[in-house]
Short mmCIF file of C-alpha atoms in Angstrom, two decimals:
data_model
loop_
_atom_site.label_atom_id
_atom_site.label_comp_id
_atom_site.label_asym_id
_atom_site.label_seq_id
_atom_site.Cartn_x
_atom_site.Cartn_y
_atom_site.Cartn_z
CA UNK A 1 -0.55 -6.38 23.67
CA UNK A 2 0.42 -9.83 22.23
CA UNK A 3 0.63 -9.37 18.32
CA UNK A 4 0.58 -11.85 15.29
CA UNK A 5 1.60 -11.56 11.97
CA UNK A 6 0.06 -14.26 9.65
CA UNK A 7 1.82 -14.52 6.16
CA UNK A 8 5.75 -14.77 5.17
CA UNK A 9 5.55 -12.74 1.92
CA UNK A 10 6.69 -9.19 1.40
CA UNK A 11 4.28 -7.44 3.27
CA UNK A 12 4.40 -9.62 6.25
CA UNK A 13 8.41 -9.79 6.33
CA UNK A 14 8.35 -5.99 6.16
CA UNK A 15 5.77 -5.21 8.71
CA UNK A 16 7.71 -7.85 10.94
CA UNK A 17 10.92 -6.05 10.62
CA UNK A 18 9.12 -2.38 10.93
CA UNK A 19 7.62 -3.69 14.53
CA UNK A 20 10.67 -5.13 15.77
CA UNK A 21 12.97 -2.11 14.70
CA UNK A 22 10.51 -0.18 16.59
CA UNK A 23 10.80 -1.95 19.52
CA UNK A 24 7.27 -3.62 19.38
CA UNK A 25 7.99 -7.39 20.08
CA UNK A 26 6.00 -9.84 18.48
CA UNK A 27 4.64 -13.00 20.22
CA UNK A 28 4.45 -15.13 16.63
CA UNK A 29 5.09 -15.13 12.99
CA UNK A 30 2.73 -17.78 11.39
CA UNK A 31 2.17 -19.41 7.98
CA UNK A 32 2.65 -22.18 5.38
CA UNK A 33 5.90 -21.51 3.55
CA UNK A 34 7.98 -22.90 6.03
CA UNK A 35 11.20 -21.93 4.27
CA UNK A 36 10.09 -18.23 4.09
CA UNK A 37 9.02 -18.34 7.76
CA UNK A 38 12.32 -19.77 9.02
CA UNK A 39 14.15 -16.75 7.19
CA UNK A 40 11.96 -14.21 8.77
CA UNK A 41 11.87 -15.56 12.35
CA UNK A 42 16.01 -16.20 12.26
CA UNK A 43 16.43 -12.63 10.81
CA UNK A 44 14.49 -10.63 13.23
CA UNK A 45 14.09 -13.36 16.12
CA UNK A 46 10.44 -13.87 16.47
CA UNK A 47 9.02 -17.26 17.32
CA UNK A 48 7.60 -19.07 14.17
CA UNK A 49 4.82 -21.82 13.53
CA UNK A 50 3.40 -23.55 10.45
CA UNK A 51 0.84 -25.36 12.65
CA UNK A 52 0.08 -23.53 15.98
CA UNK A 53 -1.48 -20.20 15.83
CA UNK A 54 -0.66 -18.91 19.59
CA UNK A 55 -3.24 -17.05 21.35
CA UNK A 56 -2.76 -13.00 20.89
CA UNK A 57 -4.77 -9.83 21.24
CA UNK A 58 -3.68 -8.91 17.76
CA UNK A 59 -3.51 -10.53 14.42
CA UNK A 60 -2.37 -9.05 11.36
CA UNK A 61 -3.16 -11.22 8.18
CA UNK A 62 -0.65 -10.29 5.74
CA UNK A 63 -1.21 -12.97 2.66
CA UNK A 64 -2.80 -12.83 -0.79
CA UNK A 65 -6.60 -11.36 -0.97
CA UNK A 66 -7.53 -14.88 -2.18
CA UNK A 67 -6.24 -16.22 0.87
CA UNK A 68 -7.55 -14.16 3.69
CA UNK A 69 -10.78 -15.54 4.08
CA UNK A 70 -9.83 -18.86 4.67
CA UNK A 71 -6.76 -18.15 6.94
CA UNK A 72 -9.06 -15.70 8.67
CA UNK A 73 -10.83 -18.80 9.90
CA UNK A 74 -7.75 -20.42 11.77
CA UNK A 75 -8.07 -17.70 14.40
CA UNK A 76 -10.77 -19.07 17.40
CA UNK A 77 -10.32 -16.82 19.94
CA UNK A 78 -13.15 -14.10 20.33
CA UNK A 79 -11.43 -11.38 22.57
CA UNK A 80 -9.11 -10.39 19.84
CA UNK A 81 -8.69 -7.75 17.27
CA UNK A 82 -8.05 -9.42 13.18
CA UNK A 83 -6.71 -6.97 10.68
CA UNK A 84 -6.17 -7.41 7.22
CA UNK A 85 -3.48 -5.45 5.30
CA UNK A 86 -5.32 -5.56 1.50
CA UNK A 87 -6.18 -2.51 -0.25
CA UNK A 88 -9.19 -3.91 -2.11
CA UNK A 89 -11.10 -5.95 0.08
CA UNK A 90 -13.87 -5.06 3.24
CA UNK A 91 -13.14 -5.98 6.83
CA UNK A 92 -15.96 -8.15 6.48
CA UNK A 93 -13.95 -10.49 4.21
CA UNK A 94 -12.57 -11.84 7.77
CA UNK A 95 -14.69 -14.80 8.99
CA UNK A 96 -14.70 -15.44 12.55
CA UNK A 97 -16.21 -14.37 15.67
CA UNK A 98 -13.74 -11.37 16.41
CA UNK A 99 -13.24 -7.54 16.08
CA UNK A 100 -12.37 -7.07 12.30
CA UNK A 101 -10.41 -4.33 11.02
CA UNK A 102 -8.24 -3.28 7.86
CA UNK A 103 -4.57 -2.33 8.23
CA UNK A 104 -3.34 -0.90 4.83
CA UNK A 105 0.27 -0.18 4.05
CA UNK A 106 0.47 1.84 0.97
CA UNK A 107 4.15 0.85 -0.44
CA UNK A 108 5.21 -1.31 -2.78
CA UNK A 109 6.90 -4.24 -0.84
CA UNK A 110 10.09 -6.24 -2.11
CA UNK A 111 12.00 -8.37 0.51
CA UNK A 112 15.41 -7.15 -1.13
CA UNK A 113 15.27 -3.72 -0.87
CA UNK A 114 15.27 -1.84 2.34
CA UNK A 115 12.51 0.93 3.25
CA UNK A 116 12.03 3.91 5.33
CA UNK A 117 8.83 2.61 7.06
CA UNK A 118 8.49 6.38 8.66
CA UNK A 119 7.03 8.04 5.49
CA UNK A 120 4.38 4.58 4.65
CA UNK A 121 0.98 5.88 4.90
CA UNK A 122 -1.06 3.58 7.02
CA UNK A 123 -5.05 3.30 6.20
CA UNK A 124 -7.08 1.95 8.95
CA UNK A 125 -10.71 0.68 9.40
CA UNK A 126 -12.10 -0.70 12.47
CA UNK A 127 -15.71 -1.68 13.99
CA UNK A 128 -15.53 0.82 16.87
CA UNK A 129 -13.16 3.80 18.00
CA UNK A 130 -11.38 1.72 20.94
CA UNK A 131 -9.92 -0.50 17.99
CA UNK A 132 -9.25 2.31 15.96
CA UNK A 133 -7.07 3.65 18.56
CA UNK A 134 -5.37 0.49 19.19
CA UNK A 135 -4.06 0.29 15.61
CA UNK A 136 -3.33 3.86 15.48
CA UNK A 137 -1.04 4.02 18.13
CA UNK A 138 0.07 0.67 16.98
CA UNK A 139 0.81 2.26 13.49
CA UNK A 140 2.13 5.67 14.50
CA UNK A 141 5.04 3.73 16.16
CA UNK A 142 6.27 2.79 12.80
CA UNK A 143 4.85 6.03 10.53
CA UNK A 144 4.19 9.21 10.95
CA UNK A 145 1.46 9.12 8.37
CA UNK A 146 -1.45 7.07 10.07
CA UNK A 147 -4.83 7.74 8.79
CA UNK A 148 -8.40 6.44 9.18
CA UNK A 149 -10.11 5.31 6.27
CA UNK A 150 -13.40 3.35 4.98
CA UNK A 151 -13.14 0.32 2.62
CA UNK A 152 -14.58 2.72 -0.41
CA UNK A 153 -12.10 5.37 0.01
CA UNK A 154 -9.26 2.29 0.00
CA UNK A 155 -10.59 0.97 -3.07
CA UNK A 156 -9.83 4.28 -4.69
CA UNK A 157 -6.34 4.26 -2.91
CA UNK A 158 -5.65 0.87 -4.17
CA UNK A 159 -6.43 2.03 -7.44
CA UNK A 160 -4.96 5.13 -7.67
CA UNK A 161 -1.66 3.35 -6.48
CA UNK A 162 -1.93 0.69 -9.59
CA UNK A 163 -1.58 3.62 -11.67
CA UNK A 164 0.96 5.39 -9.79
CA UNK A 165 3.23 2.32 -9.22
CA UNK A 166 2.23 -0.98 -10.73
CA UNK A 167 1.92 0.87 -14.30
CA UNK A 168 4.56 2.99 -13.88
CA UNK A 169 6.53 -0.31 -13.44
CA UNK A 170 5.26 -1.78 -16.53
CA UNK A 171 5.91 1.37 -18.51
CA UNK A 172 9.67 0.97 -17.14
CA UNK A 173 9.35 -2.93 -18.33
CA UNK A 174 8.51 -1.76 -21.57
CA UNK A 175 10.85 0.58 -22.26
CA UNK A 176 13.84 -1.37 -21.25
CA UNK A 177 12.38 -3.86 -23.93
CA UNK A 178 12.93 -1.65 -26.39
CA UNK A 179 16.09 -0.41 -25.68
CA UNK A 180 17.46 -3.96 -24.92
CA UNK A 181 16.27 -4.79 -28.35
CA UNK A 182 18.45 -1.71 -29.80
CA UNK A 183 21.18 -2.55 -27.22
CA UNK A 184 21.07 0.71 -25.46
CA UNK A 185 21.77 0.22 -21.92
CA UNK A 186 18.81 0.95 -19.93
CA UNK A 187 20.85 3.02 -17.57
CA UNK A 188 20.57 6.17 -19.92
CA UNK A 189 17.37 6.17 -18.86
CA UNK A 190 17.72 6.59 -15.15
CA UNK A 191 18.55 10.06 -15.03
CA UNK A 192 15.72 11.14 -17.01
CA UNK A 193 13.13 8.52 -14.79
CA UNK A 194 14.74 9.83 -11.94
CA UNK A 195 14.10 13.84 -12.53
CA UNK A 196 10.24 12.76 -13.94
CA UNK A 197 9.71 11.38 -10.55
CA UNK A 198 11.42 14.45 -8.77
CA UNK A 199 9.47 16.89 -10.78
CA UNK A 200 5.99 15.51 -9.61
CA UNK A 201 7.37 15.96 -5.45
CA UNK A 202 7.11 19.64 -6.68
CA UNK A 203 4.93 20.16 -9.69
CA UNK A 204 1.59 19.13 -10.55
CA UNK A 205 1.82 16.26 -13.04
CA UNK A 206 -0.69 17.56 -15.53
CA UNK A 207 1.25 20.64 -16.02
CA UNK A 208 4.83 19.01 -15.99
CA UNK A 209 3.79 16.93 -19.35
CA UNK A 210 6.32 16.80 -22.09
CA UNK A 211 6.43 14.76 -24.82
CA UNK A 212 5.33 14.65 -28.55
CA UNK A 213 1.28 14.05 -27.59
CA UNK A 214 0.84 17.28 -25.59
CA UNK A 215 3.27 19.29 -28.22
CA UNK A 216 0.67 17.42 -30.77
CA UNK A 217 3.40 16.37 -33.00
CA UNK A 218 2.05 14.13 -35.68
CA UNK A 219 5.14 13.56 -37.37
CA UNK A 220 6.98 11.85 -34.16
CA UNK A 221 3.67 10.10 -33.20
CA UNK A 222 3.61 8.34 -36.77
CA UNK A 223 7.28 7.58 -36.83
CA UNK A 224 7.19 6.06 -33.65
CA UNK A 225 4.33 3.82 -34.09
CA UNK A 226 6.17 2.41 -37.49
CA UNK A 227 9.06 1.85 -34.78
CA UNK A 228 6.56 -0.32 -32.73
CA UNK A 229 4.39 -3.45 -32.62
CA UNK A 230 2.03 -5.62 -30.13
CA UNK A 231 1.24 -4.46 -26.41
CA UNK A 232 3.85 -1.58 -27.13
CA UNK A 233 2.20 -0.05 -29.81
CA UNK A 234 -1.42 -0.52 -28.18
CA UNK A 235 0.09 1.26 -25.13
CA UNK A 236 1.57 4.01 -27.15
CA UNK A 237 -1.57 4.87 -28.76
CA UNK A 238 -3.92 4.17 -25.51
CA UNK A 239 -1.71 6.91 -23.95
CA UNK A 240 -1.25 9.50 -26.50
CA UNK A 241 -4.82 9.17 -27.06
CA UNK A 242 -5.43 10.06 -23.32
CA UNK A 243 -2.72 12.58 -23.53
CA UNK A 244 -4.32 14.16 -26.06
CA UNK A 245 -7.90 13.72 -24.79
CA UNK A 246 -6.36 15.36 -21.24
CA UNK A 247 -5.00 18.62 -23.01
CA UNK A 248 -8.52 19.07 -25.36
CA UNK A 249 -6.28 18.47 -28.20
CA UNK A 250 -8.83 15.80 -29.87
CA UNK B 1 35.37 28.78 -30.44
CA UNK B 2 32.60 31.34 -30.65
CA UNK B 3 28.89 29.43 -29.73
CA UNK B 4 25.33 30.57 -30.34
CA UNK B 5 22.24 28.99 -28.84
CA UNK B 6 19.29 29.36 -30.90
CA UNK B 7 15.98 29.42 -28.93
CA UNK B 8 14.44 30.44 -25.61
CA UNK B 9 12.74 27.69 -24.62
CA UNK B 10 13.46 24.66 -21.53
CA UNK B 11 16.40 23.21 -23.59
CA UNK B 12 17.88 26.42 -24.61
CA UNK B 13 17.57 27.99 -21.25
CA UNK B 14 18.97 24.92 -19.54
CA UNK B 15 22.02 24.18 -22.20
CA UNK B 16 23.02 27.84 -21.51
CA UNK B 17 23.15 27.35 -18.25
CA UNK B 18 24.86 24.45 -18.37
CA UNK B 19 27.52 25.96 -20.51
CA UNK B 20 27.72 29.29 -18.33
CA UNK B 21 27.96 27.47 -15.35
CA UNK B 22 31.12 25.13 -16.23
CA UNK B 23 32.81 28.56 -17.78
CA UNK B 24 31.93 28.05 -21.42
CA UNK B 25 30.82 31.51 -22.55
CA UNK B 26 28.18 32.09 -25.17
CA UNK B 27 28.71 34.57 -27.83
CA UNK B 28 24.98 35.22 -28.13
CA UNK B 29 21.50 33.63 -27.20
CA UNK B 30 19.25 34.36 -30.33
CA UNK B 31 15.34 34.02 -30.66
CA UNK B 32 11.94 34.99 -31.51
CA UNK B 33 10.55 35.25 -27.96
CA UNK B 34 11.82 38.51 -26.79
CA UNK B 35 10.47 38.38 -23.16
CA UNK B 36 11.86 34.54 -22.75
CA UNK B 37 15.53 35.73 -24.24
CA UNK B 38 15.53 38.70 -21.95
CA UNK B 39 15.32 36.67 -19.25
CA UNK B 40 17.89 34.34 -20.01
CA UNK B 41 20.14 36.82 -21.24
CA UNK B 42 19.69 38.91 -17.93
CA UNK B 43 20.11 35.58 -15.56
CA UNK B 44 22.96 34.05 -17.31
CA UNK B 45 24.76 37.34 -18.74
CA UNK B 46 24.63 36.48 -22.40
CA UNK B 47 24.33 38.67 -25.28
CA UNK B 48 21.05 38.08 -26.97
CA UNK B 49 19.09 39.29 -29.89
CA UNK B 50 15.72 38.47 -32.01
CA UNK B 51 17.25 39.89 -35.36
CA UNK B 52 21.01 39.97 -35.95
CA UNK B 53 22.49 36.36 -35.40
CA UNK B 54 26.11 36.90 -34.89
CA UNK B 55 28.91 35.19 -36.91
CA UNK B 56 29.94 32.09 -34.39
CA UNK B 57 31.78 28.74 -35.31
CA UNK B 58 29.19 26.50 -33.48
CA UNK B 59 25.16 27.38 -33.50
CA UNK B 60 23.21 25.21 -31.34
CA UNK B 61 19.63 24.77 -32.10
CA UNK B 62 17.24 24.39 -29.74
CA UNK B 63 13.67 25.02 -31.07
CA UNK B 64 11.02 22.61 -31.46
CA UNK B 65 11.02 20.16 -34.00
CA UNK B 66 8.70 21.69 -36.63
CA UNK B 67 11.04 25.01 -36.75
CA UNK B 68 14.48 23.46 -36.99
CA UNK B 69 14.43 23.39 -40.72
CA UNK B 70 13.34 27.24 -41.07
CA UNK B 71 15.58 28.35 -37.98
CA UNK B 72 18.41 26.65 -39.82
CA UNK B 73 18.44 28.49 -42.86
CA UNK B 74 19.18 31.76 -41.08
CA UNK B 75 22.97 30.24 -40.58
CA UNK B 76 24.81 31.50 -43.56
CA UNK B 77 28.21 31.13 -42.50
CA UNK B 78 29.58 28.37 -44.29
CA UNK B 79 32.67 27.89 -42.17
CA UNK B 80 30.67 26.80 -39.14
CA UNK B 81 28.93 23.56 -37.08
CA UNK B 82 25.54 23.34 -36.65
CA UNK B 83 23.60 21.08 -34.49
CA UNK B 84 20.24 20.57 -33.61
CA UNK B 85 19.05 19.19 -30.15
CA UNK B 86 15.80 17.04 -31.39
CA UNK B 87 15.38 13.26 -30.12
CA UNK B 88 13.58 12.33 -33.58
CA UNK B 89 15.30 14.21 -36.38
CA UNK B 90 18.06 13.32 -38.63
CA UNK B 91 20.80 15.84 -39.11
CA UNK B 92 20.01 16.37 -42.58
CA UNK B 93 16.96 18.32 -41.42
CA UNK B 94 19.06 21.50 -41.36
CA UNK B 95 19.14 23.19 -44.33
CA UNK B 96 22.24 25.37 -45.23
CA UNK B 97 26.21 24.87 -46.31
CA UNK B 98 27.65 24.16 -43.25
CA UNK B 99 28.56 20.98 -41.19
CA UNK B 100 25.65 19.20 -39.59
CA UNK B 101 25.30 17.69 -36.39
CA UNK B 102 23.15 16.50 -33.54
CA UNK B 103 23.40 16.87 -29.98
CA UNK B 104 20.67 15.53 -28.01
CA UNK B 105 20.74 15.70 -24.31
CA UNK B 106 18.64 13.00 -22.67
CA UNK B 107 16.54 14.42 -20.34
CA UNK B 108 13.42 16.45 -19.13
CA UNK B 109 13.63 20.21 -18.67
CA UNK B 110 11.48 22.53 -16.76
CA UNK B 111 13.11 26.22 -16.40
CA UNK B 112 11.55 26.21 -13.04
CA UNK B 113 13.42 22.98 -11.92
CA UNK B 114 17.05 22.83 -11.31
CA UNK B 115 19.44 19.86 -12.70
CA UNK B 116 22.44 17.79 -12.43
CA UNK B 117 23.82 18.54 -15.26
CA UNK B 118 26.38 16.09 -14.72
CA UNK B 119 24.21 13.30 -15.03
CA UNK B 120 22.15 13.94 -18.34
CA UNK B 121 23.64 11.30 -21.16
CA UNK B 122 24.65 13.61 -24.25
CA UNK B 123 24.42 11.85 -27.86
CA UNK B 124 26.23 13.31 -30.50
CA UNK B 125 26.08 12.35 -34.38
CA UNK B 126 28.64 14.83 -36.82
CA UNK B 127 29.49 14.32 -40.31
CA UNK B 128 33.36 14.02 -39.73
CA UNK B 129 35.41 12.91 -36.71
CA UNK B 130 36.76 16.31 -36.23
CA UNK B 131 33.25 17.43 -35.42
CA UNK B 132 32.60 14.63 -33.57
CA UNK B 133 35.50 15.80 -31.31
CA UNK B 134 34.68 19.15 -30.64
CA UNK B 135 31.09 18.51 -29.62
CA UNK B 136 32.10 15.62 -27.78
CA UNK B 137 34.90 17.73 -25.87
CA UNK B 138 32.32 20.48 -25.28
CA UNK B 139 29.66 18.24 -23.87
CA UNK B 140 32.00 16.47 -21.74
CA UNK B 141 32.71 19.86 -19.89
CA UNK B 142 28.89 19.46 -18.92
CA UNK B 143 28.24 16.01 -18.14
CA UNK B 144 29.92 12.55 -17.56
CA UNK B 145 27.92 10.97 -19.78
CA UNK B 146 28.65 11.83 -23.60
CA UNK B 147 28.45 9.21 -26.42
CA UNK B 148 28.49 8.90 -30.06
CA UNK B 149 24.99 8.09 -31.94
CA UNK B 150 23.39 7.49 -35.29
CA UNK B 151 20.00 8.93 -36.28
CA UNK B 152 18.83 5.40 -36.15
CA UNK B 153 19.91 5.12 -32.69
CA UNK B 154 18.81 8.04 -31.32
CA UNK B 155 15.18 7.40 -32.77
CA UNK B 156 14.98 4.50 -30.37
CA UNK B 157 16.44 6.25 -27.33
CA UNK B 158 13.40 8.99 -27.75
CA UNK B 159 10.70 6.56 -28.26
CA UNK B 160 12.28 4.68 -25.09
CA UNK B 161 12.42 8.10 -23.37
CA UNK B 162 8.61 8.33 -23.94
CA UNK B 163 7.71 5.44 -22.83
CA UNK B 164 10.02 6.06 -19.37
CA UNK B 165 9.10 9.60 -18.87
CA UNK B 166 6.41 11.22 -20.66
CA UNK B 167 3.97 8.34 -20.37
CA UNK B 168 4.96 7.72 -16.68
CA UNK B 169 4.24 11.39 -15.75
CA UNK B 170 0.48 10.91 -17.80
CA UNK B 171 0.14 8.19 -15.57
CA UNK B 172 0.91 10.28 -12.35
CA UNK B 173 -1.69 12.79 -13.70
CA UNK B 174 -4.53 9.85 -14.51
CA UNK B 175 -3.73 8.78 -10.74
CA UNK B 176 -4.11 12.04 -9.38
CA UNK B 177 -7.42 12.70 -11.28
CA UNK B 178 -8.55 9.41 -9.76
CA UNK B 179 -7.64 10.35 -6.17
CA UNK B 180 -8.80 14.22 -6.45
CA UNK B 181 -11.87 12.95 -6.98
CA UNK B 182 -12.10 10.91 -4.32
CA UNK B 183 -10.68 14.17 -1.98
CA UNK B 184 -7.78 11.95 -1.27
CA UNK B 185 -4.33 13.95 -1.04
CA UNK B 186 -1.77 12.80 -3.87
CA UNK B 187 1.01 13.25 -1.65
CA UNK B 188 0.20 10.12 0.30
CA UNK B 189 1.35 8.07 -3.11
CA UNK B 190 4.86 9.86 -3.52
CA UNK B 191 6.25 7.82 -1.04
CA UNK B 192 5.12 4.71 -3.18
CA UNK B 193 5.92 6.72 -6.50
CA UNK B 194 9.51 7.74 -5.13
CA UNK B 195 9.81 3.57 -3.92
CA UNK B 196 8.44 2.43 -7.25
CA UNK B 197 11.38 4.29 -9.21
CA UNK B 198 14.16 3.78 -6.40
CA UNK B 199 13.75 0.08 -7.06
CA UNK B 200 14.46 0.28 -10.86
CA UNK B 201 17.51 2.13 -9.89
CA UNK B 202 18.63 -1.49 -8.25
CA UNK B 203 16.44 -4.14 -9.81
CA UNK B 204 15.50 -5.22 -13.34
CA UNK B 205 11.85 -3.75 -13.69
CA UNK B 206 10.21 -6.95 -15.16
CA UNK B 207 11.40 -8.78 -11.78
CA UNK B 208 10.18 -5.73 -9.88
CA UNK B 209 6.53 -5.74 -11.13
CA UNK B 210 3.52 -6.13 -8.76
CA UNK B 211 -0.21 -5.93 -8.71
CA UNK B 212 -3.16 -7.28 -9.49
CA UNK B 213 -2.32 -8.41 -13.17
CA UNK B 214 0.63 -9.88 -12.70
CA UNK B 215 -0.90 -12.03 -10.00
CA UNK B 216 -4.03 -12.36 -12.48
CA UNK B 217 -6.18 -11.26 -9.54
CA UNK B 218 -9.29 -11.14 -11.57
CA UNK B 219 -11.48 -10.32 -8.61
CA UNK B 220 -9.82 -6.78 -8.23
CA UNK B 221 -9.09 -6.13 -11.95
CA UNK B 222 -13.13 -6.32 -12.50
CA UNK B 223 -13.52 -4.50 -9.34
CA UNK B 224 -11.38 -1.42 -10.43
CA UNK B 225 -12.92 -1.55 -13.95
CA UNK B 226 -16.22 -0.94 -12.00
CA UNK B 227 -14.61 2.62 -10.92
CA UNK B 228 -13.25 3.68 -13.84
CA UNK B 229 -14.85 5.33 -17.04
CA UNK B 230 -13.36 6.98 -20.41
CA UNK B 231 -9.57 7.31 -20.97
CA UNK B 232 -8.34 5.98 -17.63
CA UNK B 233 -10.78 2.73 -18.12
CA UNK B 234 -8.91 2.31 -21.53
CA UNK B 235 -5.50 2.97 -20.08
CA UNK B 236 -6.25 0.02 -16.98
CA UNK B 237 -7.63 -2.43 -20.04
CA UNK B 238 -4.50 -2.00 -22.11
CA UNK B 239 -1.58 -1.62 -19.26
CA UNK B 240 -3.08 -5.07 -17.25
CA UNK B 241 -3.59 -6.80 -20.90
CA UNK B 242 -0.12 -5.80 -21.64
CA UNK B 243 1.30 -6.69 -18.32
CA UNK B 244 -0.67 -10.34 -18.32
CA UNK B 245 1.21 -10.60 -22.07
CA UNK B 246 4.60 -10.22 -20.49
CA UNK B 247 4.36 -12.96 -17.43
CA UNK B 248 2.62 -15.32 -20.47
CA UNK B 249 -0.58 -14.98 -18.18
CA UNK B 250 -2.77 -15.13 -21.36
#
């Protein structure tokens, strides 16, 4: 099976790397950003192009949501399977006369950070059972966690991921802003952060909750509000309100 | 040095355990909750009492913020050093004629969860250098990370910890609520969560930010808002607003 990856960002790089590491050869990596394509092509030894998309059996589109539609129009081979990797778009976003699918890896990707691909859940949606098998077999060479999914379910998976990953990271960024302003090294908080996450690998997060809001410690909450302003204060109030609601303290 | 721990909650249990594991014998564990005291006393082989506080050189009070004042009045030995373990209270909350101090371990404690005590930062504040040395020497037997701190700094350390630990855990709880409602196993998200935290052990969280808000992807943001309600919707809006502000997208 001839497979092509389209894109040169974080997802494209890691998918390509995962394929190559697992003995799946890629016919081409195709994209606009020549510099990034060069890097991936050299590191993983994959033919690249910014202009001529090769004929293939499978195209995996790893570009930003807003570009998927336009990029998908470049694929003209009718007898091909095309997948996008977006968490929030239906497979029908793909524009062309080929079989459409979604191939969604649930992970946060940065080029500079190595990943254990085996643990990444893949959610797959296709037009028919045969394509489902093709993509499931392919993903199973990379990961131990391959599942069928609908667009409806994928939307909620993506939404949950925004809370559990994007927002969590932003809390770390705001936390660091607070400690930086007091010249407190953020490294002090890493054992606490690591333990917080270790915990929910073992305990339900609802029963692991600690802190002033769940203790309904009004004195500390008011003290903290005086130390904060702007967005951090808004986050502080919103999160505490939500904690109190969850534990029926309001 | 005769040392007594007062309290029978998570902090009392883990501090007592850390002391015992590092060959520091405790003269007594003292508290109100007989059942919890019994458990700790038996597991760690420490004399216990709910009524008679023994004479000691050092008392470490590990009770909730609201009880520290009242509990501290039980200590009548003038020639003793008394420490509380609160992140947000000054040492002057202690009421009695003895030397006052603060002994603050920056960690989230649950009785059911083992901890690597070596990595826990301890923040110490005392009335004089001699007491500083006593508590620093003691904490150094447990941890590799022992520091001097003022009440002012400790308040900000505690506040940062609320963002980086308590709020992060609450995001996990709200995330699980969303995935549970769709019958999506929360386990799917653990590799993503673990990677999110792994990342900030290596990269500054501000440069690790991903997701629709930092991409200014209005389509996804609006789609997600339609899937949410009540507190989760409030969190969604507040966090995205704060992300956009941080990256100057507003």
